[in-house]
Every structure is written in C-alpha cells, then in structure tokens.
Amino acid sequence: MAIMDVRKAGDKVLKTKAEPVLRVDKKIRKLLDDMAQTMYSADGVGLAAPQVGISLRVIVIDVNEELIELINPVITKSEGCELGNEGCLSIPGVFGEVERFAEVTVTGLNRFGKNISITGTGLLSRALQHEIDHLDGILFIEKAQTIHRGK
Ligand code: ZN
C-alpha cells in the first residue's frame, strides 16, 4: 500500500467529471487500498479517486470505524434534508455549512465487482454525497451556504 498525494483545490482533476470503472481488477483493488491508507493517514472520513489524481468513479469512506469502498456509486434514493458542517482534504482549513439529503441509498460495486447497496443517515449520508460530488467535479465550497476558516 502507498500513501498518495492529495490534490488541492485549483487542480484541474478536481473539476473533471470522472469516468466509470469498466472492469474491477487488481489495479482497482490496489487503488482502493492506497486510497484508504491515504484517507486514514490524513485523518479524513472520505476520499474520492480524483482527489489522488485518478479520474475514475471510486470512493472510500470511514465515518464509524468501518471502511466502505464503492465503485461507480449512484444515489438511487434520497429523503429529507439537513444542514451540516463539512470540510475537505483538498481544501485544508476551510469549512462550511452544506445542505444535503438526510438519508441516501447508494448502489455501486464492491472490490470484487459485485453489486452492493448502502443506506446512510447523518455523517454517512453527508460523506456519500460529498464524495459522489467529487466524481462530478463538484467541491463542497460551491454548495456551501456559509464558509469559514479554522475548525
Ligand atoms: Zn472532499
């Protein structure tokens, strides 16, 4: 496993719509491993492949000591809305209040190419939407209602 460089706002890859993964193979499993290690070493709760310079639809999330890996994630169900604080490893030191769906169901593929579905509320719901936005070239500061520096 390897820790990858996290790209910062201003990098073109963060504004690019990522491509779907066509085949879940060894290379994708290595990307998932490296992304998880990068996320943990940066003390993050989520990371999308464009943030490490790879324009593919792959995300990792860990909000509750359980690693979630999703390939080609799609929101298939959403409910309610909730305003909450967000930050991003690509925009260090900046935080903001973003309105998100309170609950989402996301389907995608796991590291073996099998279909999986994850339903989340609270921070998990927020992280899923934040990371999927990265795959579409969207940063949370574009959606934030307020932005501030520091914690
Ligand atoms: Zn982010």
JSON list of N, CA, C and O in Angstrom, two decimals, residues 12-67:
[
{"chain": "A", "resi": 12, "resn": "LYS", "atom": "N", "xyz": [-6.88, 20.80, -11.85]},
{"chain": "A", "resi": 12, "resn": "LYS", "atom": "CA", "xyz": [-7.91, 20.55, -12.87]},
{"chain": "A", "resi": 12, "resn": "LYS", "atom": "C", "xyz": [-8.65, 19.22, -12.65]},
{"chain": "A", "resi": 12, "resn": "LYS", "atom": "O", "xyz": [-9.84, 19.12, -12.95]},
{"chain": "A", "resi": 13, "resn": "VAL", "atom": "N", "xyz": [-7.95, 18.22, -12.12]},
{"chain": "A", "resi": 13, "resn": "VAL", "atom": "CA", "xyz": [-8.56, 16.90, -11.97]},
{"chain": "A", "resi": 13, "resn": "VAL", "atom": "C", "xyz": [-9.78, 16.96, -11.04]},
{"chain": "A", "resi": 13, "resn": "VAL", "atom": "O", "xyz": [-10.73, 16.19, -11.19]},
{"chain": "A", "resi": 14, "resn": "LEU", "atom": "N", "xyz": [-9.76, 17.92, -10.12]},
{"chain": "A", "resi": 14, "resn": "LEU", "atom": "CA", "xyz": [-10.88, 18.05, -9.17]},
{"chain": "A", "resi": 14, "resn": "LEU", "atom": "C", "xyz": [-12.12, 18.65, -9.83]},
{"chain": "A", "resi": 14, "resn": "LEU", "atom": "O", "xyz": [-13.22, 18.58, -9.28]},
{"chain": "A", "resi": 15, "resn": "LYS", "atom": "N", "xyz": [-11.93, 19.27, -11.00]},
{"chain": "A", "resi": 15, "resn": "LYS", "atom": "CA", "xyz": [-13.05, 19.89, -11.70]},
{"chain": "A", "resi": 15, "resn": "LYS", "atom": "C", "xyz": [-13.53, 19.03, -12.87]},
{"chain": "A", "resi": 15, "resn": "LYS", "atom": "O", "xyz": [-14.38, 19.42, -13.64]},
{"chain": "A", "resi": 16, "resn": "THR", "atom": "N", "xyz": [-12.92, 17.85, -13.00]},
{"chain": "A", "resi": 16, "resn": "THR", "atom": "CA", "xyz": [-13.22, 16.98, -14.14]},
{"chain": "A", "resi": 16, "resn": "THR", "atom": "C", "xyz": [-14.20, 15.89, -13.73]},
{"chain": "A", "resi": 16, "resn": "THR", "atom": "O", "xyz": [-14.08, 15.30, -12.66]},
{"chain": "A", "resi": 17, "resn": "LYS", "atom": "N", "xyz": [-15.18, 15.62, -14.59]},
{"chain": "A", "resi": 17, "resn": "LYS", "atom": "CA", "xyz": [-16.12, 14.52, -14.34]},
{"chain": "A", "resi": 17, "resn": "LYS", "atom": "C", "xyz": [-15.38, 13.20, -14.52]},
{"chain": "A", "resi": 17, "resn": "LYS", "atom": "O", "xyz": [-14.78, 12.96, -15.57]},
{"chain": "A", "resi": 18, "resn": "ALA", "atom": "N", "xyz": [-15.40, 12.37, -13.48]},
{"chain": "A", "resi": 18, "resn": "ALA", "atom": "CA", "xyz": [-14.63, 11.13, -13.52]},
{"chain": "A", "resi": 18, "resn": "ALA", "atom": "C", "xyz": [-15.32, 10.06, -14.38]},
{"chain": "A", "resi": 18, "resn": "ALA", "atom": "O", "xyz": [-16.54, 10.04, -14.50]},
{"chain": "A", "resi": 19, "resn": "GLU", "atom": "N", "xyz": [-14.51, 9.17, -14.94]},
{"chain": "A", "resi": 19, "resn": "GLU", "atom": "CA", "xyz": [-15.01, 8.10, -15.81]},
{"chain": "A", "resi": 19, "resn": "GLU", "atom": "C", "xyz": [-15.43, 6.88, -14.98]},
{"chain": "A", "resi": 19, "resn": "GLU", "atom": "O", "xyz": [-14.80, 6.57, -13.97]},
{"chain": "A", "resi": 20, "resn": "PRO", "atom": "N", "xyz": [-16.48, 6.18, -15.44]},
{"chain": "A", "resi": 20, "resn": "PRO", "atom": "CA", "xyz": [-16.85, 4.94, -14.74]},
{"chain": "A", "resi": 20, "resn": "PRO", "atom": "C", "xyz": [-15.76, 3.88, -14.87]},
{"chain": "A", "resi": 20, "resn": "PRO", "atom": "O", "xyz": [-15.03, 3.86, -15.86]},
{"chain": "A", "resi": 21, "resn": "VAL", "atom": "N", "xyz": [-15.66, 3.02, -13.86]},
{"chain": "A", "resi": 21, "resn": "VAL", "atom": "CA", "xyz": [-14.74, 1.88, -13.92]},
{"chain": "A", "resi": 21, "resn": "VAL", "atom": "C", "xyz": [-15.40, 0.81, -14.77]},
{"chain": "A", "resi": 21, "resn": "VAL", "atom": "O", "xyz": [-16.53, 0.41, -14.52]},
{"chain": "A", "resi": 22, "resn": "LEU", "atom": "N", "xyz": [-14.71, 0.34, -15.79]},
{"chain": "A", "resi": 22, "resn": "LEU", "atom": "CA", "xyz": [-15.29, -0.65, -16.70]},
{"chain": "A", "resi": 22, "resn": "LEU", "atom": "C", "xyz": [-15.03, -2.07, -16.22]},
{"chain": "A", "resi": 22, "resn": "LEU", "atom": "O", "xyz": [-15.82, -2.98, -16.48]},
{"chain": "A", "resi": 23, "resn": "ARG", "atom": "N", "xyz": [-13.89, -2.27, -15.54]},
{"chain": "A", "resi": 23, "resn": "ARG", "atom": "CA", "xyz": [-13.56, -3.60, -15.06]},
{"chain": "A", "resi": 23, "resn": "ARG", "atom": "C", "xyz": [-12.92, -3.49, -13.68]},
{"chain": "A", "resi": 23, "resn": "ARG", "atom": "O", "xyz": [-11.94, -2.77, -13.51]},
{"chain": "A", "resi": 24, "resn": "VAL", "atom": "N", "xyz": [-13.50, -4.20, -12.73]},
{"chain": "A", "resi": 24, "resn": "VAL", "atom": "CA", "xyz": [-12.95, -4.16, -11.37]},
{"chain": "A", "resi": 24, "resn": "VAL", "atom": "C", "xyz": [-11.85, -5.22, -11.29]},
{"chain": "A", "resi": 24, "resn": "VAL", "atom": "O", "xyz": [-12.14, -6.42, -11.18]},
{"chain": "A", "resi": 25, "resn": "ASP", "atom": "N", "xyz": [-10.61, -4.79, -11.40]},
{"chain": "A", "resi": 25, "resn": "ASP", "atom": "CA", "xyz": [-9.49, -5.74, -11.43]},
{"chain": "A", "resi": 25, "resn": "ASP", "atom": "C", "xyz": [-8.49, -5.40, -10.31]},
{"chain": "A", "resi": 25, "resn": "ASP", "atom": "O", "xyz": [-8.76, -4.61, -9.43]},
{"chain": "A", "resi": 26, "resn": "LYS", "atom": "N", "xyz": [-7.33, -6.04, -10.40]},
{"chain": "A", "resi": 26, "resn": "LYS", "atom": "CA", "xyz": [-6.29, -5.88, -9.39]},
{"chain": "A", "resi": 26, "resn": "LYS", "atom": "C", "xyz": [-5.87, -4.42, -9.22]},
{"chain": "A", "resi": 26, "resn": "LYS", "atom": "O", "xyz": [-5.59, -3.95, -8.12]},
{"chain": "A", "resi": 27, "resn": "LYS", "atom": "N", "xyz": [-5.83, -3.71, -10.36]},
{"chain": "A", "resi": 27, "resn": "LYS", "atom": "CA", "xyz": [-5.40, -2.31, -10.32]},
{"chain": "A", "resi": 27, "resn": "LYS", "atom": "C", "xyz": [-6.38, -1.47, -9.50]},
{"chain": "A", "resi": 27, "resn": "LYS", "atom": "O", "xyz": [-5.97, -0.57, -8.76]},
{"chain": "A", "resi": 28, "resn": "ILE", "atom": "N", "xyz": [-7.66, -1.77, -9.66]},
{"chain": "A", "resi": 28, "resn": "ILE", "atom": "CA", "xyz": [-8.69, -1.03, -8.91]},
{"chain": "A", "resi": 28, "resn": "ILE", "atom": "C", "xyz": [-8.61, -1.38, -7.42]},
{"chain": "A", "resi": 28, "resn": "ILE", "atom": "O", "xyz": [-8.75, -0.52, -6.55]},
{"chain": "A", "resi": 29, "resn": "ARG", "atom": "N", "xyz": [-8.35, -2.67, -7.13]},
{"chain": "A", "resi": 29, "resn": "ARG", "atom": "CA", "xyz": [-8.22, -3.07, -5.72]},
{"chain": "A", "resi": 29, "resn": "ARG", "atom": "C", "xyz": [-7.00, -2.40, -5.08]},
{"chain": "A", "resi": 29, "resn": "ARG", "atom": "O", "xyz": [-7.05, -1.99, -3.92]},
{"chain": "A", "resi": 30, "resn": "LYS", "atom": "N", "xyz": [-5.93, -2.24, -5.84]},
{"chain": "A", "resi": 30, "resn": "LYS", "atom": "CA", "xyz": [-4.76, -1.53, -5.30]},
{"chain": "A", "resi": 30, "resn": "LYS", "atom": "C", "xyz": [-5.10, -0.05, -5.08]},
{"chain": "A", "resi": 30, "resn": "LYS", "atom": "O", "xyz": [-4.70, 0.54, -4.08]},
{"chain": "A", "resi": 31, "resn": "LEU", "atom": "N", "xyz": [-5.85, 0.54, -6.03]},
{"chain": "A", "resi": 31, "resn": "LEU", "atom": "CA", "xyz": [-6.26, 1.94, -5.88]},
{"chain": "A", "resi": 31, "resn": "LEU", "atom": "C", "xyz": [-7.09, 2.10, -4.60]},
{"chain": "A", "resi": 31, "resn": "LEU", "atom": "O", "xyz": [-6.87, 3.03, -3.82]},
{"chain": "A", "resi": 32, "resn": "LEU", "atom": "N", "xyz": [-8.03, 1.17, -4.37]},
{"chain": "A", "resi": 32, "resn": "LEU", "atom": "CA", "xyz": [-8.86, 1.22, -3.16]},
{"chain": "A", "resi": 32, "resn": "LEU", "atom": "C", "xyz": [-7.99, 1.14, -1.90]},
{"chain": "A", "resi": 32, "resn": "LEU", "atom": "O", "xyz": [-8.19, 1.90, -0.94]},
{"chain": "A", "resi": 33, "resn": "ASP", "atom": "N", "xyz": [-7.01, 0.24, -1.91]},
{"chain": "A", "resi": 33, "resn": "ASP", "atom": "CA", "xyz": [-6.11, 0.09, -0.75]},
{"chain": "A", "resi": 33, "resn": "ASP", "atom": "C", "xyz": [-5.32, 1.38, -0.51]},
{"chain": "A", "resi": 33, "resn": "ASP", "atom": "O", "xyz": [-5.21, 1.85, 0.62]},
{"chain": "A", "resi": 34, "resn": "ASP", "atom": "N", "xyz": [-4.77, 1.93, -1.58]},
{"chain": "A", "resi": 34, "resn": "ASP", "atom": "CA", "xyz": [-3.96, 3.15, -1.46]},
{"chain": "A", "resi": 34, "resn": "ASP", "atom": "C", "xyz": [-4.82, 4.33, -1.01]},
{"chain": "A", "resi": 34, "resn": "ASP", "atom": "O", "xyz": [-4.38, 5.16, -0.21]},
{"chain": "A", "resi": 35, "resn": "MET", "atom": "N", "xyz": [-6.05, 4.39, -1.55]},
{"chain": "A", "resi": 35, "resn": "MET", "atom": "CA", "xyz": [-6.94, 5.50, -1.16]},
{"chain": "A", "resi": 35, "resn": "MET", "atom": "C", "xyz": [-7.30, 5.40, 0.32]},
{"chain": "A", "resi": 35, "resn": "MET", "atom": "O", "xyz": [-7.33, 6.42, 1.03]},
{"chain": "A", "resi": 36, "resn": "ALA", "atom": "N", "xyz": [-7.58, 4.19, 0.80]},
{"chain": "A", "resi": 36, "resn": "ALA", "atom": "CA", "xyz": [-7.93, 4.02, 2.22]},
{"chain": "A", "resi": 36, "resn": "ALA", "atom": "C", "xyz": [-6.76, 4.44, 3.09]},
{"chain": "A", "resi": 36, "resn": "ALA", "atom": "O", "xyz": [-6.91, 5.17, 4.07]},
{"chain": "A", "resi": 37, "resn": "GLN", "atom": "N", "xyz": [-5.55, 3.99, 2.72]},
{"chain": "A", "resi": 37, "resn": "GLN", "atom": "CA", "xyz": [-4.38, 4.34, 3.52]},
{"chain": "A", "resi": 37, "resn": "GLN", "atom": "C", "xyz": [-4.14, 5.85, 3.52]},
{"chain": "A", "resi": 37, "resn": "GLN", "atom": "O", "xyz": [-3.79, 6.45, 4.54]},
{"chain": "A", "resi": 38, "resn": "THR", "atom": "N", "xyz": [-4.36, 6.48, 2.36]},
{"chain": "A", "resi": 38, "resn": "THR", "atom": "CA", "xyz": [-4.19, 7.94, 2.24]},
{"chain": "A", "resi": 38, "resn": "THR", "atom": "C", "xyz": [-5.21, 8.67, 3.11]},
{"chain": "A", "resi": 38, "resn": "THR", "atom": "O", "xyz": [-4.88, 9.62, 3.83]},
{"chain": "A", "resi": 39, "resn": "MET", "atom": "N", "xyz": [-6.46, 8.19, 3.06]},
{"chain": "A", "resi": 39, "resn": "MET", "atom": "CA", "xyz": [-7.53, 8.79, 3.88]},
{"chain": "A", "resi": 39, "resn": "MET", "atom": "C", "xyz": [-7.19, 8.69, 5.36]},
{"chain": "A", "resi": 39, "resn": "MET", "atom": "O", "xyz": [-7.28, 9.69, 6.09]},
{"chain": "A", "resi": 40, "resn": "TYR", "atom": "N", "xyz": [-6.80, 7.49, 5.81]},
{"chain": "A", "resi": 40, "resn": "TYR", "atom": "CA", "xyz": [-6.50, 7.31, 7.23]},
{"chain": "A", "resi": 40, "resn": "TYR", "atom": "C", "xyz": [-5.30, 8.15, 7.66]},
{"chain": "A", "resi": 40, "resn": "TYR", "atom": "O", "xyz": [-5.30, 8.74, 8.74]},
{"chain": "A", "resi": 41, "resn": "SER", "atom": "N", "xyz": [-4.28, 8.23, 6.82]},
{"chain": "A", "resi": 41, "resn": "SER", "atom": "CA", "xyz": [-3.08, 8.96, 7.21]},
{"chain": "A", "resi": 41, "resn": "SER", "atom": "C", "xyz": [-3.36, 10.46, 7.26]},
{"chain": "A", "resi": 41, "resn": "SER", "atom": "O", "xyz": [-2.70, 11.20, 7.99]},
{"chain": "A", "resi": 42, "resn": "ALA", "atom": "N", "xyz": [-4.36, 10.93, 6.51]},
{"chain": "A", "resi": 42, "resn": "ALA", "atom": "CA", "xyz": [-4.71, 12.35, 6.52]},
{"chain": "A", "resi": 42, "resn": "ALA", "atom": "C", "xyz": [-5.81, 12.64, 7.53]},
{"chain": "A", "resi": 42, "resn": "ALA", "atom": "O", "xyz": [-6.28, 13.77, 7.64]},
{"chain": "A", "resi": 43, "resn": "ASP", "atom": "N", "xyz": [-6.25, 11.60, 8.25]},
{"chain": "A", "resi": 43, "resn": "ASP", "atom": "CA", "xyz": [-7.31, 11.77, 9.24]},
{"chain": "A", "resi": 43, "resn": "ASP", "atom": "C", "xyz": [-8.62, 12.20, 8.62]},
{"chain": "A", "resi": 43, "resn": "ASP", "atom": "O", "xyz": [-9.37, 12.97, 9.21]},
{"chain": "A", "resi": 44, "resn": "GLY", "atom": "N", "xyz": [-8.90, 11.71, 7.42]},
{"chain": "A", "resi": 44, "resn": "GLY", "atom": "CA", "xyz": [-10.13, 12.08, 6.73]},
{"chain": "A", "resi": 44, "resn": "GLY", "atom": "C", "xyz": [-11.21, 11.03, 6.96]},
{"chain": "A", "resi": 44, "resn": "GLY", "atom": "O", "xyz": [-10.93, 9.93, 7.45]},
{"chain": "A", "resi": 45, "resn": "VAL", "atom": "N", "xyz": [-12.45, 11.36, 6.60]},
{"chain": "A", "resi": 45, "resn": "VAL", "atom": "CA", "xyz": [-13.55, 10.40, 6.72]},
{"chain": "A", "resi": 45, "resn": "VAL", "atom": "C", "xyz": [-14.02, 9.94, 5.34]},
{"chain": "A", "resi": 45, "resn": "VAL", "atom": "O", "xyz": [-14.92, 9.10, 5.23]},
{"chain": "A", "resi": 46, "resn": "GLY", "atom": "N", "xyz": [-13.41, 10.49, 4.28]},
{"chain": "A", "resi": 46, "resn": "GLY", "atom": "CA", "xyz": [-13.79, 10.08, 2.95]},
{"chain": "A", "resi": 46, "resn": "GLY", "atom": "C", "xyz": [-12.78, 10.58, 1.94]},
{"chain": "A", "resi": 46, "resn": "GLY", "atom": "O", "xyz": [-12.08, 11.57, 2.19]},
{"chain": "A", "resi": 47, "resn": "LEU", "atom": "N", "xyz": [-12.70, 9.87, 0.82]},
{"chain": "A", "resi": 47, "resn": "LEU", "atom": "CA", "xyz": [-11.78, 10.27, -0.24]},
{"chain": "A", "resi": 47, "resn": "LEU", "atom": "C", "xyz": [-12.31, 9.75, -1.57]},
{"chain": "A", "resi": 47, "resn": "LEU", "atom": "O", "xyz": [-12.80, 8.62, -1.66]},
{"chain": "A", "resi": 48, "resn": "ALA", "atom": "N", "xyz": [-12.23, 10.59, -2.59]},
{"chain": "A", "resi": 48, "resn": "ALA", "atom": "CA", "xyz": [-12.65, 10.20, -3.94]},
{"chain": "A", "resi": 48, "resn": "ALA", "atom": "C", "xyz": [-11.41, 10.13, -4.83]},
{"chain": "A", "resi": 48, "resn": "ALA", "atom": "O", "xyz": [-10.46, 10.90, -4.64]},
{"chain": "A", "resi": 49, "resn": "ALA", "atom": "N", "xyz": [-11.41, 9.21, -5.80]},
{"chain": "A", "resi": 49, "resn": "ALA", "atom": "CA", "xyz": [-10.22, 8.99, -6.63]},
{"chain": "A", "resi": 49, "resn": "ALA", "atom": "C", "xyz": [-9.67, 10.27, -7.28]},
{"chain": "A", "resi": 49, "resn": "ALA", "atom": "O", "xyz": [-8.45, 10.44, -7.35]},
{"chain": "A", "resi": 50, "resn": "PRO", "atom": "N", "xyz": [-10.53, 11.20, -7.76]},
{"chain": "A", "resi": 50, "resn": "PRO", "atom": "CA", "xyz": [-9.97, 12.42, -8.35]},
{"chain": "A", "resi": 50, "resn": "PRO", "atom": "C", "xyz": [-9.08, 13.19, -7.36]},
{"chain": "A", "resi": 50, "resn": "PRO", "atom": "O", "xyz": [-8.15, 13.89, -7.78]},
{"chain": "A", "resi": 51, "resn": "GLN", "atom": "N", "xyz": [-9.33, 13.02, -6.07]},
{"chain": "A", "resi": 51, "resn": "GLN", "atom": "CA", "xyz": [-8.51, 13.72, -5.07]},
{"chain": "A", "resi": 51, "resn": "GLN", "atom": "C", "xyz": [-7.09, 13.19, -5.01]},
{"chain": "A", "resi": 51, "resn": "GLN", "atom": "O", "xyz": [-6.21, 13.85, -4.45]},
{"chain": "A", "resi": 52, "resn": "VAL", "atom": "N", "xyz": [-6.87, 11.99, -5.55]},
{"chain": "A", "resi": 52, "resn": "VAL", "atom": "CA", "xyz": [-5.49, 11.49, -5.64]},
{"chain": "A", "resi": 52, "resn": "VAL", "atom": "C", "xyz": [-5.04, 11.47, -7.10]},
{"chain": "A", "resi": 52, "resn": "VAL", "atom": "O", "xyz": [-4.11, 10.75, -7.48]},
{"chain": "A", "resi": 53, "resn": "GLY", "atom": "N", "xyz": [-5.74, 12.27, -7.93]},
{"chain": "A", "resi": 53, "resn": "GLY", "atom": "CA", "xyz": [-5.31, 12.46, -9.31]},
{"chain": "A", "resi": 53, "resn": "GLY", "atom": "C", "xyz": [-5.77, 11.39, -10.28]},
{"chain": "A", "resi": 53, "resn": "GLY", "atom": "O", "xyz": [-5.31, 11.36, -11.42]},
{"chain": "A", "resi": 54, "resn": "ILE", "atom": "N", "xyz": [-6.70, 10.52, -9.83]},
{"chain": "A", "resi": 54, "resn": "ILE", "atom": "CA", "xyz": [-7.19, 9.44, -10.69]},
{"chain": "A", "resi": 54, "resn": "ILE", "atom": "C", "xyz": [-8.65, 9.75, -11.04]},
{"chain": "A", "resi": 54, "resn": "ILE", "atom": "O", "xyz": [-9.52, 9.72, -10.17]},
{"chain": "A", "resi": 55, "resn": "SER", "atom": "N", "xyz": [-8.91, 10.01, -12.33]},
{"chain": "A", "resi": 55, "resn": "SER", "atom": "CA", "xyz": [-10.25, 10.43, -12.72]},
{"chain": "A", "resi": 55, "resn": "SER", "atom": "C", "xyz": [-11.16, 9.22, -13.00]},
{"chain": "A", "resi": 55, "resn": "SER", "atom": "O", "xyz": [-11.60, 8.99, -14.12]},
{"chain": "A", "resi": 56, "resn": "LEU", "atom": "N", "xyz": [-11.41, 8.46, -11.93]},
{"chain": "A", "resi": 56, "resn": "LEU", "atom": "CA", "xyz": [-12.29, 7.28, -12.01]},
{"chain": "A", "resi": 56, "resn": "LEU", "atom": "C", "xyz": [-13.32, 7.36, -10.89]},
{"chain": "A", "resi": 56, "resn": "LEU", "atom": "O", "xyz": [-13.06, 7.95, -9.84]},
{"chain": "A", "resi": 57, "resn": "ARG", "atom": "N", "xyz": [-14.48, 6.71, -11.12]},
{"chain": "A", "resi": 57, "resn": "ARG", "atom": "CA", "xyz": [-15.58, 6.80, -10.14]},
{"chain": "A", "resi": 57, "resn": "ARG", "atom": "C", "xyz": [-15.38, 5.77, -9.02]},
{"chain": "A", "resi": 57, "resn": "ARG", "atom": "O", "xyz": [-16.00, 4.72, -8.99]},
{"chain": "A", "resi": 58, "resn": "VAL", "atom": "N", "xyz": [-14.51, 6.12, -8.10]},
{"chain": "A", "resi": 58, "resn": "VAL", "atom": "CA", "xyz": [-14.16, 5.25, -6.97]},
{"chain": "A", "resi": 58, "resn": "VAL", "atom": "C", "xyz": [-14.10, 6.13, -5.71]},
{"chain": "A", "resi": 58, "resn": "VAL", "atom": "O", "xyz": [-13.50, 7.20, -5.74]},
{"chain": "A", "resi": 59, "resn": "ILE", "atom": "N", "xyz": [-14.75, 5.66, -4.63]},
{"chain": "A", "resi": 59, "resn": "ILE", "atom": "CA", "xyz": [-14.69, 6.41, -3.36]},
{"chain": "A", "resi": 59, "resn": "ILE", "atom": "C", "xyz": [-14.44, 5.46, -2.19]},
{"chain": "A", "resi": 59, "resn": "ILE", "atom": "O", "xyz": [-14.77, 4.27, -2.26]},
{"chain": "A", "resi": 60, "resn": "VAL", "atom": "N", "xyz": [-13.84, 6.00, -1.14]},
{"chain": "A", "resi": 60, "resn": "VAL", "atom": "CA", "xyz": [-13.73, 5.28, 0.14]},
{"chain": "A", "resi": 60, "resn": "VAL", "atom": "C", "xyz": [-14.24, 6.21, 1.23]},
{"chain": "A", "resi": 60, "resn": "VAL", "atom": "O", "xyz": [-14.07, 7.43, 1.15]},
{"chain": "A", "resi": 61, "resn": "ILE", "atom": "N", "xyz": [-14.88, 5.62, 2.24]},
{"chain": "A", "resi": 61, "resn": "ILE", "atom": "CA", "xyz": [-15.45, 6.38, 3.35]},
{"chain": "A", "resi": 61, "resn": "ILE", "atom": "C", "xyz": [-15.26, 5.58, 4.62]},
{"chain": "A", "resi": 61, "resn": "ILE", "atom": "O", "xyz": [-15.38, 4.35, 4.61]},
{"chain": "A", "resi": 62, "resn": "ASP", "atom": "N", "xyz": [-14.95, 6.28, 5.71]},
{"chain": "A", "resi": 62, "resn": "ASP", "atom": "CA", "xyz": [-14.98, 5.63, 7.02]},
{"chain": "A", "resi": 62, "resn": "ASP", "atom": "C", "xyz": [-15.41, 6.67, 8.05]},
{"chain": "A", "resi": 62, "resn": "ASP", "atom": "O", "xyz": [-14.60, 7.49, 8.48]},
{"chain": "A", "resi": 63, "resn": "VAL", "atom": "N", "xyz": [-16.66, 6.64, 8.41]},
{"chain": "A", "resi": 63, "resn": "VAL", "atom": "CA", "xyz": [-17.16, 7.61, 9.40]},
{"chain": "A", "resi": 63, "resn": "VAL", "atom": "C", "xyz": [-17.33, 6.96, 10.76]},
{"chain": "A", "resi": 63, "resn": "VAL", "atom": "O", "xyz": [-17.54, 7.63, 11.76]},
{"chain": "A", "resi": 64, "resn": "ASN", "atom": "N", "xyz": [-17.25, 5.64, 10.80]},
{"chain": "A", "resi": 64, "resn": "ASN", "atom": "CA", "xyz": [-17.59, 4.95, 12.05]},
{"chain": "A", "resi": 64, "resn": "ASN", "atom": "C", "xyz": [-16.79, 3.66, 12.21]},
{"chain": "A", "resi": 64, "resn": "ASN", "atom": "O", "xyz": [-17.34, 2.62, 12.55]},
{"chain": "A", "resi": 65, "resn": "GLU", "atom": "N", "xyz": [-15.49, 3.76, 11.94]},
{"chain": "A", "resi": 65, "resn": "GLU", "atom": "CA", "xyz": [-14.59, 2.61, 12.07]},
{"chain": "A", "resi": 65, "resn": "GLU", "atom": "C", "xyz": [-15.03, 1.43, 11.23]},
{"chain": "A", "resi": 65, "resn": "GLU", "atom": "O", "xyz": [-14.85, 0.27, 11.60]},
{"chain": "A", "resi": 66, "resn": "GLU", "atom": "N", "xyz": [-15.64, 1.75, 10.09]},
{"chain": "A", "resi": 66, "resn": "GLU", "atom": "CA", "xyz": [-15.97, 0.69, 9.14]},
{"chain": "A", "resi": 66, "resn": "GLU", "atom": "C", "xyz": [-15.68, 1.23, 7.75]},
{"chain": "A", "resi": 66, "resn": "GLU", "atom": "O", "xyz": [-16.27, 2.23, 7.33]},
{"chain": "A", "resi": 67, "resn": "LEU", "atom": "N", "xyz": [-14.74, 0.59, 7.06]},
{"chain": "A", "resi": 67, "resn": "LEU", "atom": "CA", "xyz": [-14.35, 1.08, 5.74]},
{"chain": "A", "resi": 67, "resn": "LEU", "atom": "C", "xyz": [-15.40, 0.70, 4.70]},
{"chain": "A", "resi": 67, "resn": "LEU", "atom": "O", "xyz": [-15.79, -0.46, 4.58]}
]
